[in-house]
Tab-separated table of C-alpha atoms and ligand atoms in Angstrom:
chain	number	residue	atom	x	y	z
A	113	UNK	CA	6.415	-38.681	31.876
A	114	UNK	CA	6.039	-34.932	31.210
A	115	UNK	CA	9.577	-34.875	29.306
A	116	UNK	CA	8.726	-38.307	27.632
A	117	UNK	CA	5.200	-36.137	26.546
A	118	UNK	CA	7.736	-33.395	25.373
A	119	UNK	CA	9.802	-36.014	23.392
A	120	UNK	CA	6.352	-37.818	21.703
A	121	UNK	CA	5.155	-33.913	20.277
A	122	UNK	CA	8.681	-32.881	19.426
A	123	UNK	CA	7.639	-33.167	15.732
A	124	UNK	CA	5.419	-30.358	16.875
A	125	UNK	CA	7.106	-28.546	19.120
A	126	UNK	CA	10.923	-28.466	17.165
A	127	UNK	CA	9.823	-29.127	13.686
A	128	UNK	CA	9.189	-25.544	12.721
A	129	UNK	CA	7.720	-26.789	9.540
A	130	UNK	CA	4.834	-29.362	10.980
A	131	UNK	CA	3.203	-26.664	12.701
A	132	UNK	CA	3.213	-24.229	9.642
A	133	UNK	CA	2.085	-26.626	7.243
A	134	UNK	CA	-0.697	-27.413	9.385
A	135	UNK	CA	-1.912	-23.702	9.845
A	136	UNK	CA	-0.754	-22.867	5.806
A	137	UNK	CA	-4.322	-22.354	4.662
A	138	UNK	CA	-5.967	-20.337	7.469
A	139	UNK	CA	-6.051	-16.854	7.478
A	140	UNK	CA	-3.936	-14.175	9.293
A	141	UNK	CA	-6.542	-13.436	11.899
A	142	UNK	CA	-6.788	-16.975	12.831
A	143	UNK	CA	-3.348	-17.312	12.823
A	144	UNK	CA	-2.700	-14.528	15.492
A	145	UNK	CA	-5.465	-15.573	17.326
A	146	UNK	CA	-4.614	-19.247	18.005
A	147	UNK	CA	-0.803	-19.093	17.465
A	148	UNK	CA	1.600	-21.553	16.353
A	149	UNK	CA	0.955	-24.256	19.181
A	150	UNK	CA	-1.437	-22.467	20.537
A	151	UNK	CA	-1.562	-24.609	23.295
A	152	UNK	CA	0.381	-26.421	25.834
A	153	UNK	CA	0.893	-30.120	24.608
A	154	UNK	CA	1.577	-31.745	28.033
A	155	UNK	CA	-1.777	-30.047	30.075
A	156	UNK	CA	-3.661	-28.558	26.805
A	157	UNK	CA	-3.793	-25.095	29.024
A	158	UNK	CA	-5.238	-22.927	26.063
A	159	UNK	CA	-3.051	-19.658	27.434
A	160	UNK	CA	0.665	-20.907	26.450
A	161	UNK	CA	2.316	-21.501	29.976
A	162	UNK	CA	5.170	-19.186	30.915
A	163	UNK	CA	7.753	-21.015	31.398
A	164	UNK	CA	9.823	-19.077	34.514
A	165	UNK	CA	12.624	-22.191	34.603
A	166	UNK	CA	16.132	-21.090	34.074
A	167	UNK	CA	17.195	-24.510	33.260
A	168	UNK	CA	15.837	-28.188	32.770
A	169	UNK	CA	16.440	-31.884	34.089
A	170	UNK	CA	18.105	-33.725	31.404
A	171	UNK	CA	16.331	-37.476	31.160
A	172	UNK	CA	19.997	-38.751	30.424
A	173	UNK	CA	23.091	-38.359	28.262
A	174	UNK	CA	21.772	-39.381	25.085
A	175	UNK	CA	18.029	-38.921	25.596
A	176	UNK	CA	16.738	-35.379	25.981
A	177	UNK	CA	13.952	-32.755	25.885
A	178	UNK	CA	15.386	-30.603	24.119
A	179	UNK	CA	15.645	-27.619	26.293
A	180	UNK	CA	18.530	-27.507	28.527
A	181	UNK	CA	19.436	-23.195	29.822
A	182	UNK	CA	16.465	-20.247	29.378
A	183	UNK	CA	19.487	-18.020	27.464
A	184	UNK	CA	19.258	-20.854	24.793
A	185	UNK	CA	15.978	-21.994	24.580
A	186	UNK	CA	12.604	-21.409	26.439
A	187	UNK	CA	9.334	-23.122	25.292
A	188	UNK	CA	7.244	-19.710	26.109
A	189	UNK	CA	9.605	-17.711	24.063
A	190	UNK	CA	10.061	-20.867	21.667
A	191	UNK	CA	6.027	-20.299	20.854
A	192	UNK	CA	6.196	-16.388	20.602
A	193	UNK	CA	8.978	-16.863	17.712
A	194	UNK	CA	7.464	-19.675	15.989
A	195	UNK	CA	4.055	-17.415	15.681
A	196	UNK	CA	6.272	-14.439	14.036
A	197	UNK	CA	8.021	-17.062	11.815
A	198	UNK	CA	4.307	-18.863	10.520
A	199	UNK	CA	3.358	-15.129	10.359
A	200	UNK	CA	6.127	-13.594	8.339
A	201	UNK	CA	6.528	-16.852	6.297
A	202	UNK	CA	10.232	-16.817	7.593
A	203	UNK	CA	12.311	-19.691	8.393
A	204	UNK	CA	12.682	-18.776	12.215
A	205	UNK	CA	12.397	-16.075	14.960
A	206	UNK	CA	14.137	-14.377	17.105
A	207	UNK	CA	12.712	-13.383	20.218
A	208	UNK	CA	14.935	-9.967	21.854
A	209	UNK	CA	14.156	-7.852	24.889
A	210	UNK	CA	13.666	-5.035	22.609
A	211	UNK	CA	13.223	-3.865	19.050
A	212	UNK	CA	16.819	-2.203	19.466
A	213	UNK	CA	18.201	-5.689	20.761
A	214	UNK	CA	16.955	-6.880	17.164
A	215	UNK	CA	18.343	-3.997	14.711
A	216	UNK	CA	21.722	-4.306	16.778
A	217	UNK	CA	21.451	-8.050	16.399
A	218	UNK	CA	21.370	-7.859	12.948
A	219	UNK	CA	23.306	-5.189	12.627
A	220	UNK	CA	26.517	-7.661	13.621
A	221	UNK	CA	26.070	-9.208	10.454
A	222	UNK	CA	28.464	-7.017	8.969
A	223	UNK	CA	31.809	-7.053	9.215
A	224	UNK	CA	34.701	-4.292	9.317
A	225	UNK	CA	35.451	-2.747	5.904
A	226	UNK	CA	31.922	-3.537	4.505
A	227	UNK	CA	29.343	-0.750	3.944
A	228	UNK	CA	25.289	-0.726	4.690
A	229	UNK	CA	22.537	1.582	3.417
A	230	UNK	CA	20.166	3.185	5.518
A	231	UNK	CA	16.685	4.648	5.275
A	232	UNK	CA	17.423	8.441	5.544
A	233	UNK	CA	14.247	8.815	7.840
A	234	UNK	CA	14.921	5.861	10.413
A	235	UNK	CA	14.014	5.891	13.738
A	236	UNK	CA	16.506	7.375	16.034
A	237	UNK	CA	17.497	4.877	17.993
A	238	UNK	CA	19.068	2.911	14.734
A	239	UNK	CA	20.823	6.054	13.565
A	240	UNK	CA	22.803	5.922	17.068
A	241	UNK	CA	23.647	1.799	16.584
A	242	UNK	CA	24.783	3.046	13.124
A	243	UNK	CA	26.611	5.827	14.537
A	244	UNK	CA	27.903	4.429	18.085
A	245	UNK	CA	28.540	0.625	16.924
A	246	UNK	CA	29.181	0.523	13.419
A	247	UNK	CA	31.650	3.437	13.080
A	248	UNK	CA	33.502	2.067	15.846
A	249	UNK	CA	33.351	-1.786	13.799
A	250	UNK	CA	34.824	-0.207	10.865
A	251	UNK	CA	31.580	-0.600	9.091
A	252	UNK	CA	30.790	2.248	6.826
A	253	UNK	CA	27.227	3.629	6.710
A	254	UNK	CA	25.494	6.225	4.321
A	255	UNK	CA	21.761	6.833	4.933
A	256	UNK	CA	19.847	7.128	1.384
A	257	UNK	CA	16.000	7.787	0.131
A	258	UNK	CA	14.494	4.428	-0.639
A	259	UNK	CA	11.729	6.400	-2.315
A	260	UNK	CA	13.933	7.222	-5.268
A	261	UNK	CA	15.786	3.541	-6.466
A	262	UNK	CA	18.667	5.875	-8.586
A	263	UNK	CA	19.733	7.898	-5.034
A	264	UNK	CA	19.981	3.720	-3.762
A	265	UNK	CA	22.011	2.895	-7.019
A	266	UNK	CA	24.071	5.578	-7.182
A	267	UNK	CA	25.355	5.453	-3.204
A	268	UNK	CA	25.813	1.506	-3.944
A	269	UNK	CA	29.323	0.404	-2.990
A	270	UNK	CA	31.247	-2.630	-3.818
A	271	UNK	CA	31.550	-3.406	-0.746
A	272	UNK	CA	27.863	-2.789	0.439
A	273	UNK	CA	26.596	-5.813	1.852
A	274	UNK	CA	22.928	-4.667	3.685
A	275	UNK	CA	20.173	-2.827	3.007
A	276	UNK	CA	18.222	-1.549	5.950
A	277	UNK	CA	14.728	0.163	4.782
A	278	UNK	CA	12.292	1.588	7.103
A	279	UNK	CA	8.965	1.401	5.460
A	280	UNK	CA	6.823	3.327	6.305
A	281	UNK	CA	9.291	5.505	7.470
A	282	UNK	CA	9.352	7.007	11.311
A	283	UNK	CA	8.005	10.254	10.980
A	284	UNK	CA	7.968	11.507	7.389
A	285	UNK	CA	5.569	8.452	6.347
A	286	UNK	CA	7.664	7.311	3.562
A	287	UNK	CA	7.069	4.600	1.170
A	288	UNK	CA	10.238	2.281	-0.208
A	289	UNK	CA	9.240	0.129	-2.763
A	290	UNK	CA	10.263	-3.270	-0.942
A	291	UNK	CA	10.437	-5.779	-4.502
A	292	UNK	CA	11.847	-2.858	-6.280
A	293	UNK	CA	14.814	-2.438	-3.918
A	294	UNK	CA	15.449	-6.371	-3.413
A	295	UNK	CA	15.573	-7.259	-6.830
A	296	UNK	CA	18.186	-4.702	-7.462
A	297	UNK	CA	19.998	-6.066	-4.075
A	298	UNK	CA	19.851	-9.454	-4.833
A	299	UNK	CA	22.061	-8.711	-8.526
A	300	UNK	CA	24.702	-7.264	-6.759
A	301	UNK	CA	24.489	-9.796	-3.781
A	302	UNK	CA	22.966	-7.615	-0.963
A	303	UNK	CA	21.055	-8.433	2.039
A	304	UNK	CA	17.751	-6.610	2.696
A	305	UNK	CA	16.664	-6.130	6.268
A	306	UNK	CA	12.977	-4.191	6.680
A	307	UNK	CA	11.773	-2.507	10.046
A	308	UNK	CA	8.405	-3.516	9.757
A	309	UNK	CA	6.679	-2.402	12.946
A	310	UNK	CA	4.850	0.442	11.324
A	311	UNK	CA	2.629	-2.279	9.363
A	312	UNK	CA	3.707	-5.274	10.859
A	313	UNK	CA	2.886	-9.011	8.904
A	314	UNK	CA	-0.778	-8.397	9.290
A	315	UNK	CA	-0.733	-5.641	6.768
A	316	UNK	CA	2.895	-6.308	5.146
A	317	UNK	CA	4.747	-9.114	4.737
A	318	UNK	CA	8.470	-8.049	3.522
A	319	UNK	CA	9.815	-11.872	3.046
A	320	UNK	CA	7.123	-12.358	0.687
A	321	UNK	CA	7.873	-9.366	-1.314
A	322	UNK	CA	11.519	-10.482	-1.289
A	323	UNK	CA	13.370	-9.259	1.842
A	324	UNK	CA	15.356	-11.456	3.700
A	325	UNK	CA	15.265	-10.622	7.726
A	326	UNK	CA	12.823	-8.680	8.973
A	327	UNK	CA	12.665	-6.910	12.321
A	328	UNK	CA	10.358	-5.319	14.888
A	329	UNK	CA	10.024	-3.439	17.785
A	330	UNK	CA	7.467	-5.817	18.977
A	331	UNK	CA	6.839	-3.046	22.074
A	332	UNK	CA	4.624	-0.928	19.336
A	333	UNK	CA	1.412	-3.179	17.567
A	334	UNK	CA	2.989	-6.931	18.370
A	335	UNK	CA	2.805	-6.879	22.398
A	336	UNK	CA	0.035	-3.893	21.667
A	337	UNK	CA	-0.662	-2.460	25.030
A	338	UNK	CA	2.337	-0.449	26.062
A	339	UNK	CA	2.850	-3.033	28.692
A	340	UNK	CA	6.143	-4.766	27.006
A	341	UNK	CA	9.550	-3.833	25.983
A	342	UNK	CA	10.341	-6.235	23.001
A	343	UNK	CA	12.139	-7.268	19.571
A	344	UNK	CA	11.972	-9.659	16.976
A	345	UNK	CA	14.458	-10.645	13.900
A	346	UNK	CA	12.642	-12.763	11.395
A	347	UNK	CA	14.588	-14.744	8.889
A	348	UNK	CA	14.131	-16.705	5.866
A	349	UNK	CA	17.256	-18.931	5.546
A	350	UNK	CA	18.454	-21.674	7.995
A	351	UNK	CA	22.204	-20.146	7.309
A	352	UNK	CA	20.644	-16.649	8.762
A	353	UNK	CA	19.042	-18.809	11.558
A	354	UNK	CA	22.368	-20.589	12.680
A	355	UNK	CA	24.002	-17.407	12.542
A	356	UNK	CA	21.557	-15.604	14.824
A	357	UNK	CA	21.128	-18.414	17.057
A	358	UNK	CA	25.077	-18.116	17.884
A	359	UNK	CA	24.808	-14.134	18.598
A	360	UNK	CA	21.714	-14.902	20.795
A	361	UNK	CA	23.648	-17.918	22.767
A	362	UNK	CA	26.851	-15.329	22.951
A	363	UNK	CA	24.675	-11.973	23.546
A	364	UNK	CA	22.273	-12.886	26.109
A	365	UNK	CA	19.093	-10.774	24.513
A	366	UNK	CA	16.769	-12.948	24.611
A	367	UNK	CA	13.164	-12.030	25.522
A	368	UNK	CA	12.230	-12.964	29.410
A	369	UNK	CA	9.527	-15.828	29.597
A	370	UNK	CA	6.772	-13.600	31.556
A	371	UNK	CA	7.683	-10.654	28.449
A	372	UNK	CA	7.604	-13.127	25.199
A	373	UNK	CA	4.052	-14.767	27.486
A	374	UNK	CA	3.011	-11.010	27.300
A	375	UNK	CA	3.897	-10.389	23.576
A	376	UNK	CA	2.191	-13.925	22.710
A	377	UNK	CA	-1.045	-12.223	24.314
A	378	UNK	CA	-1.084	-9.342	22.815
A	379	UNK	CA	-0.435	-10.610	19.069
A	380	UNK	CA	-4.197	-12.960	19.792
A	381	UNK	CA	-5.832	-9.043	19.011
A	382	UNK	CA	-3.078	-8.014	16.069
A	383	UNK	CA	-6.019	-8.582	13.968
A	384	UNK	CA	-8.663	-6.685	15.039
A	385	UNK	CA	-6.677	-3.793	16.550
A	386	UNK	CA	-4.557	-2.864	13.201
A	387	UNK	CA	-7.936	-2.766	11.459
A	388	UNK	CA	-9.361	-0.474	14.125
A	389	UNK	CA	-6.193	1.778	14.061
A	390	UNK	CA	-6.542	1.739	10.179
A	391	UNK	CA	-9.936	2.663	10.569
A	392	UNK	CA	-9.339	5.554	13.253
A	393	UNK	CA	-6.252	6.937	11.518
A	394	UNK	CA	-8.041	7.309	8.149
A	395	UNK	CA	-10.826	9.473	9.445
A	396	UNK	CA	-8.254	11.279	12.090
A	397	UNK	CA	-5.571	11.971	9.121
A	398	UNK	CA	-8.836	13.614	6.920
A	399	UNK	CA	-9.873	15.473	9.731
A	400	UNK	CA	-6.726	16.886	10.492
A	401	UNK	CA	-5.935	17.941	6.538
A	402	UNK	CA	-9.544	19.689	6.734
A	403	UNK	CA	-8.091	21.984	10.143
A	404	UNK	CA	-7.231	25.270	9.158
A	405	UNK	CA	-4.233	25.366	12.026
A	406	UNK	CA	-2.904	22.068	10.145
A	407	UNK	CA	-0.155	23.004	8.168
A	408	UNK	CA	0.630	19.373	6.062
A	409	UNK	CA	-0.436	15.866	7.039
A	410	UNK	CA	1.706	13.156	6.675
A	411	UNK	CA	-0.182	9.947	6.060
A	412	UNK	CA	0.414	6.739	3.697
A	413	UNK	CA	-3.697	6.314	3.355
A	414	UNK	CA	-3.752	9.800	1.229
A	415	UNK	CA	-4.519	8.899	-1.912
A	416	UNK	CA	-2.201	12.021	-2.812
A	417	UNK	CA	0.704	10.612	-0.600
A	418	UNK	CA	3.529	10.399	-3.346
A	419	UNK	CA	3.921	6.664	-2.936
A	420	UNK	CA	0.376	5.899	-2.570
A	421	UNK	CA	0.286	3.432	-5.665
A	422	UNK	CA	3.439	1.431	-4.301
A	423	UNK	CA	1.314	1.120	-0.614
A	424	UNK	CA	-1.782	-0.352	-2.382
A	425	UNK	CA	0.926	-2.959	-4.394
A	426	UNK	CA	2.800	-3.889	-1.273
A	427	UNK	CA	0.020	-3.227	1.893
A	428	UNK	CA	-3.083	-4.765	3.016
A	429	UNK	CA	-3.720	-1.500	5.111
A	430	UNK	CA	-1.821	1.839	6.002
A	431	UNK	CA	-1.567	1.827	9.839
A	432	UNK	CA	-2.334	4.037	12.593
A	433	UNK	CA	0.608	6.370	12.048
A	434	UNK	CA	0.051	9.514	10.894
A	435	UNK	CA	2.774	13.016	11.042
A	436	UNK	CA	1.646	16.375	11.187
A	437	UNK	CA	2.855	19.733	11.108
A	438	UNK	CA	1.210	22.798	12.519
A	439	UNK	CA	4.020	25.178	11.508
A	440	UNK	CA	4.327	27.417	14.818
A	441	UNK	CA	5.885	26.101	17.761
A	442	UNK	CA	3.565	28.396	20.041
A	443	UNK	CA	0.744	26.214	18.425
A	444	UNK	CA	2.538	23.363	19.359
A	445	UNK	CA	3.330	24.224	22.861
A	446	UNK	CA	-0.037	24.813	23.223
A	447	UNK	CA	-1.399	21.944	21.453
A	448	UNK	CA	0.458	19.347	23.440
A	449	UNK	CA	-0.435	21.215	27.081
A	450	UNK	CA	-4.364	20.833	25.806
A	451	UNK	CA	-4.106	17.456	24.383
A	452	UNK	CA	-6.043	15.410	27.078
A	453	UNK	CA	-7.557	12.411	25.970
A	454	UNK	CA	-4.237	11.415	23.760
A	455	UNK	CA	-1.173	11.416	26.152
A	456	UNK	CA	1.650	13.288	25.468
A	457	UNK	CA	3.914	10.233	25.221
A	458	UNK	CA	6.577	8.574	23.442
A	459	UNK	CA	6.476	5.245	22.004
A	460	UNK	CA	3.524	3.811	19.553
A	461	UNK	CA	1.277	0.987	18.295
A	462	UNK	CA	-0.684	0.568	21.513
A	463	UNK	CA	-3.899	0.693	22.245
A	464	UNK	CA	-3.947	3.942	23.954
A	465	UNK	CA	-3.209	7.084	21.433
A	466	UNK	CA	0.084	9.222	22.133
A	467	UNK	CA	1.146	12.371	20.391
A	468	UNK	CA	5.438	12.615	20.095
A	469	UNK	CA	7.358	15.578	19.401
A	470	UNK	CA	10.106	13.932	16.941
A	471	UNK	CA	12.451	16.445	17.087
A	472	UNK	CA	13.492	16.529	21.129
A	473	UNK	CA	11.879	12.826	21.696
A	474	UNK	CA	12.415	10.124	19.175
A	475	UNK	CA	14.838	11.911	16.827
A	476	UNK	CA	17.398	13.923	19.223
A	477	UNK	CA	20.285	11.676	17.743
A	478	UNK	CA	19.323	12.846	14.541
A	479	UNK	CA	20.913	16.371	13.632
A	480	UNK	CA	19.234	19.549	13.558
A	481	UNK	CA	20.067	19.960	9.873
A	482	UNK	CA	19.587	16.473	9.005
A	483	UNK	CA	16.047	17.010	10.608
A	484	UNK	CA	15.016	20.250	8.844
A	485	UNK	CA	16.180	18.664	5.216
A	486	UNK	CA	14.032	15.999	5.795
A	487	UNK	CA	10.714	17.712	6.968
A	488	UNK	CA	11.298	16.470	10.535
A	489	UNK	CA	10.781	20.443	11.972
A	490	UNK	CA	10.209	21.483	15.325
A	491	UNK	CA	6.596	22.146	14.873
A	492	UNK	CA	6.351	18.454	13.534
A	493	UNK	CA	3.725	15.883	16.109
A	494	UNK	CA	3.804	12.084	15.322
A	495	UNK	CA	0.535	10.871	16.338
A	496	UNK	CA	0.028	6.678	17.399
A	497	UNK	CA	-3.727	6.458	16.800
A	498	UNK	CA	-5.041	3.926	19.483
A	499	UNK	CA	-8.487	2.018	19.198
A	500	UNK	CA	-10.222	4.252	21.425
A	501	UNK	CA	-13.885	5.667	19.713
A	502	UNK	CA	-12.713	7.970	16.629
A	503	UNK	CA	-14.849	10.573	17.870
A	504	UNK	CA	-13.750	11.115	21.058
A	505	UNK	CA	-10.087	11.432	19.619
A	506	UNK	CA	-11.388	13.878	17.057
A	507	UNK	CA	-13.282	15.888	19.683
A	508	UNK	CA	-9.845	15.857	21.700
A	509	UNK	CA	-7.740	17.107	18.932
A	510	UNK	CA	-10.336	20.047	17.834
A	511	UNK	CA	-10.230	21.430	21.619
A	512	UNK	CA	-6.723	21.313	21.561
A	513	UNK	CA	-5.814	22.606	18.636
A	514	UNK	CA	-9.195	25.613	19.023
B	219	PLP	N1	12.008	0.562	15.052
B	219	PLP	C1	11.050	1.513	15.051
B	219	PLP	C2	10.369	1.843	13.756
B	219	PLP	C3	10.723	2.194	16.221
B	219	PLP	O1	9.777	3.158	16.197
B	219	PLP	C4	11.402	1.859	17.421
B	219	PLP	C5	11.095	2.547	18.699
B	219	PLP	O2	10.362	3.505	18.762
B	219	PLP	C6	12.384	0.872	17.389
B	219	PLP	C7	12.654	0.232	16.195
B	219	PLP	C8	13.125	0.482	18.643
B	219	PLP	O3	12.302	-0.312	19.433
B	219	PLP	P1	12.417	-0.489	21.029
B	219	PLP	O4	12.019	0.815	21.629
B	219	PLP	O5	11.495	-1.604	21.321
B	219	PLP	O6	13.844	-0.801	21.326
């Protein structure tokens, strides 16, 4: 009866398309909120059961449910991707077990002999897949500022078939212009993949601006709680979709039932916690330009930040993100042995706050000189701005850094 229940909804549960047209016209905070189901369609359980079967009894050779092996297919996971798809107005996602399971995912779209570009200021972990698994593919890469569209022109190959653009980029707060970029792309026939987990769909939504896979590390603001290790690859093409689906069936990286449950919790509150980190980073990033031991602040919501007109074309907010330099390591040292409220921690996005040190966490596979010409110095902090009161971060910082 239950798979027969399965069978009567499947126009709701595998018809990707039923369940977006039905939630087309709400808005985005709804849309987290409630999800794509939203519920389960056999009990009506509100909370999206996990799943934790490996495999599924088959009605009969013809007749089917159609889930057969967890690896495949998993109806928790199944409801996780189909809220990033309605989100990012893609075609279909890809749930991974982390955001590097997605970059590397994508990443096999290339083949030997064909050539990528690269944000310049990527995070780390994507400069080592470009330097461990692509060199070793035969795929060339060349890492480029998608700030300035000539420097992306001119290091254009023939045989460059992807774009990969970090935007906001992980420190140095960069800006690419995403419709800029595609439309020159799409004329010579390239791909355009964009790290969104900065911003995620709630404030920028890459497909729409022309992109054509987008990807996350959905550990940062998607799961939200630094609870979860996990990835997603959005796409906006069934050919993309059929393509991924293989590498998923043949890699194995999908995202566990109890993780994608996890993730599918966390995105109900995407809403209000990126406008609360919005809110917190704004009057953090001011405070810290107004310090007199704060040497430059790095922050898209500066109305001086360099691309601050393309944010305010392509963004519906500017994050919680915000780089800073205080120009003396001593300071440094010092800063992050005070720093008491905000933990000393890698990662980002969640709902605690956590100061980095780019240069010996998050960026050690980046060279030293590579580093310094891009402004990622040793007396460089990456700060996650959580939702915790503003004022109580503030106060933390200004004993820290007195
Ligand atoms: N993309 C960005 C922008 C990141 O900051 C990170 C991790 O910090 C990743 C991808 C990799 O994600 P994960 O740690 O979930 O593998």
């Amino acid at each position: 009866e239950i798979a027969q229940c399965l069978v009567g909804s499947e126009m709701c549960i595998r018809d990707s398309y039923t369940v977006y047209d039905k939630k087309e016209n709400l808005h985005d905070e709804t849309k987290v909120a409630r999800g794509a189901l939203g519920h389960d369609p056999v009990t009506g359980a509100i909370s999206f059961p996990i799943f934790q079967a490996t495999t599924y009894r088959h009605i009969g050779i013809i007749e089917n449910t159609n889930y057969n092996y967890s690896r495949i297919i998993n109806p928790t996971r199944e409801e996780f991707e189909r809220t990033m798809a309605m989100l990012d107005h893609g075609y279909r996602a890809f749930a991974v077990s982390s955001g590097m399971a997605a970059t590397s995912l994508v990443l096999t779209m290339l083949k030997p002999k064909e050539h990528i570009l690269v944000s310049d200021d990527v995070y780390g972990g994507t400069v080592r897949a470009c330097d461990e698994v692509l060199k070793y593919n035969e795929v060339e890469y060349t890492q480029v500022d998608f700030t300035d569209l000539e420097e992306v022109k001119k290091n254009t190959k023939p045989n460059t078939k992807m774009m990969f653009i970090e935007t906001p980029t992980n420190p140095m707060m960069k800006v690419a212009d995403i419709a800029e970029i595609c439309k020159y792309a799409h004329s010579k026939g390239i791909t355009v993949v964009v790290d969104n987990t900065f911003l995620t769909s709630y404030f920028q939504k890459p497909l729409d601006l022309g992109a054509d896979i987008v990807v996350y590390s959905a550990t940062k603001y998607i799961a939200g709680h630094n609870d979860v290790l996990a990835g997603v690859v959005v796409v906006k093409t069934k050919e993309q979709a059929d393509y991924l689906n293989l590498q998923m069936a043949i890699y194995g990286a999908c995202l566990s039932p109890m993780d994608s449950w996890l993730a599918l919790r966390g995105l109900k509150t995407l809403a209000v916690r990126m406008d609360r980190h919005n809110e917190n980073a704004k009057k953090i990033a001011e405070f810290l330009r107004n310090h007199p031991k704060v040497k430059k602040v790095y922050y898209v919501g500066f109305e001086d930040h360099p691309q601050y007109d393309i944010t305010l074309k392509q963004s519906k907010g500017f994050g919680g993100m915000i780089s800073f330099d205080l120009g003396d390591i001593k300071t440094v040292n010092k800063f992050l042995e005070k720093i008491n409220l905000i933990l000393f921690a890698e990662s980002l996005g969640g709902v605690e706050s956590l100061v980095t040190h780019p240069a010996t966490r998050t960026h050690t596979e980046v060279s030293k000189e590579a580093r310094e010409k891009l402004g990622i110095t040793d007396t460089l902090l990456r700060l996650s701005v959580g939702i915790e009161n503003v004022d109580d971060l503030i106060d933390d910082i200004k004993q820290a850094l007195e």
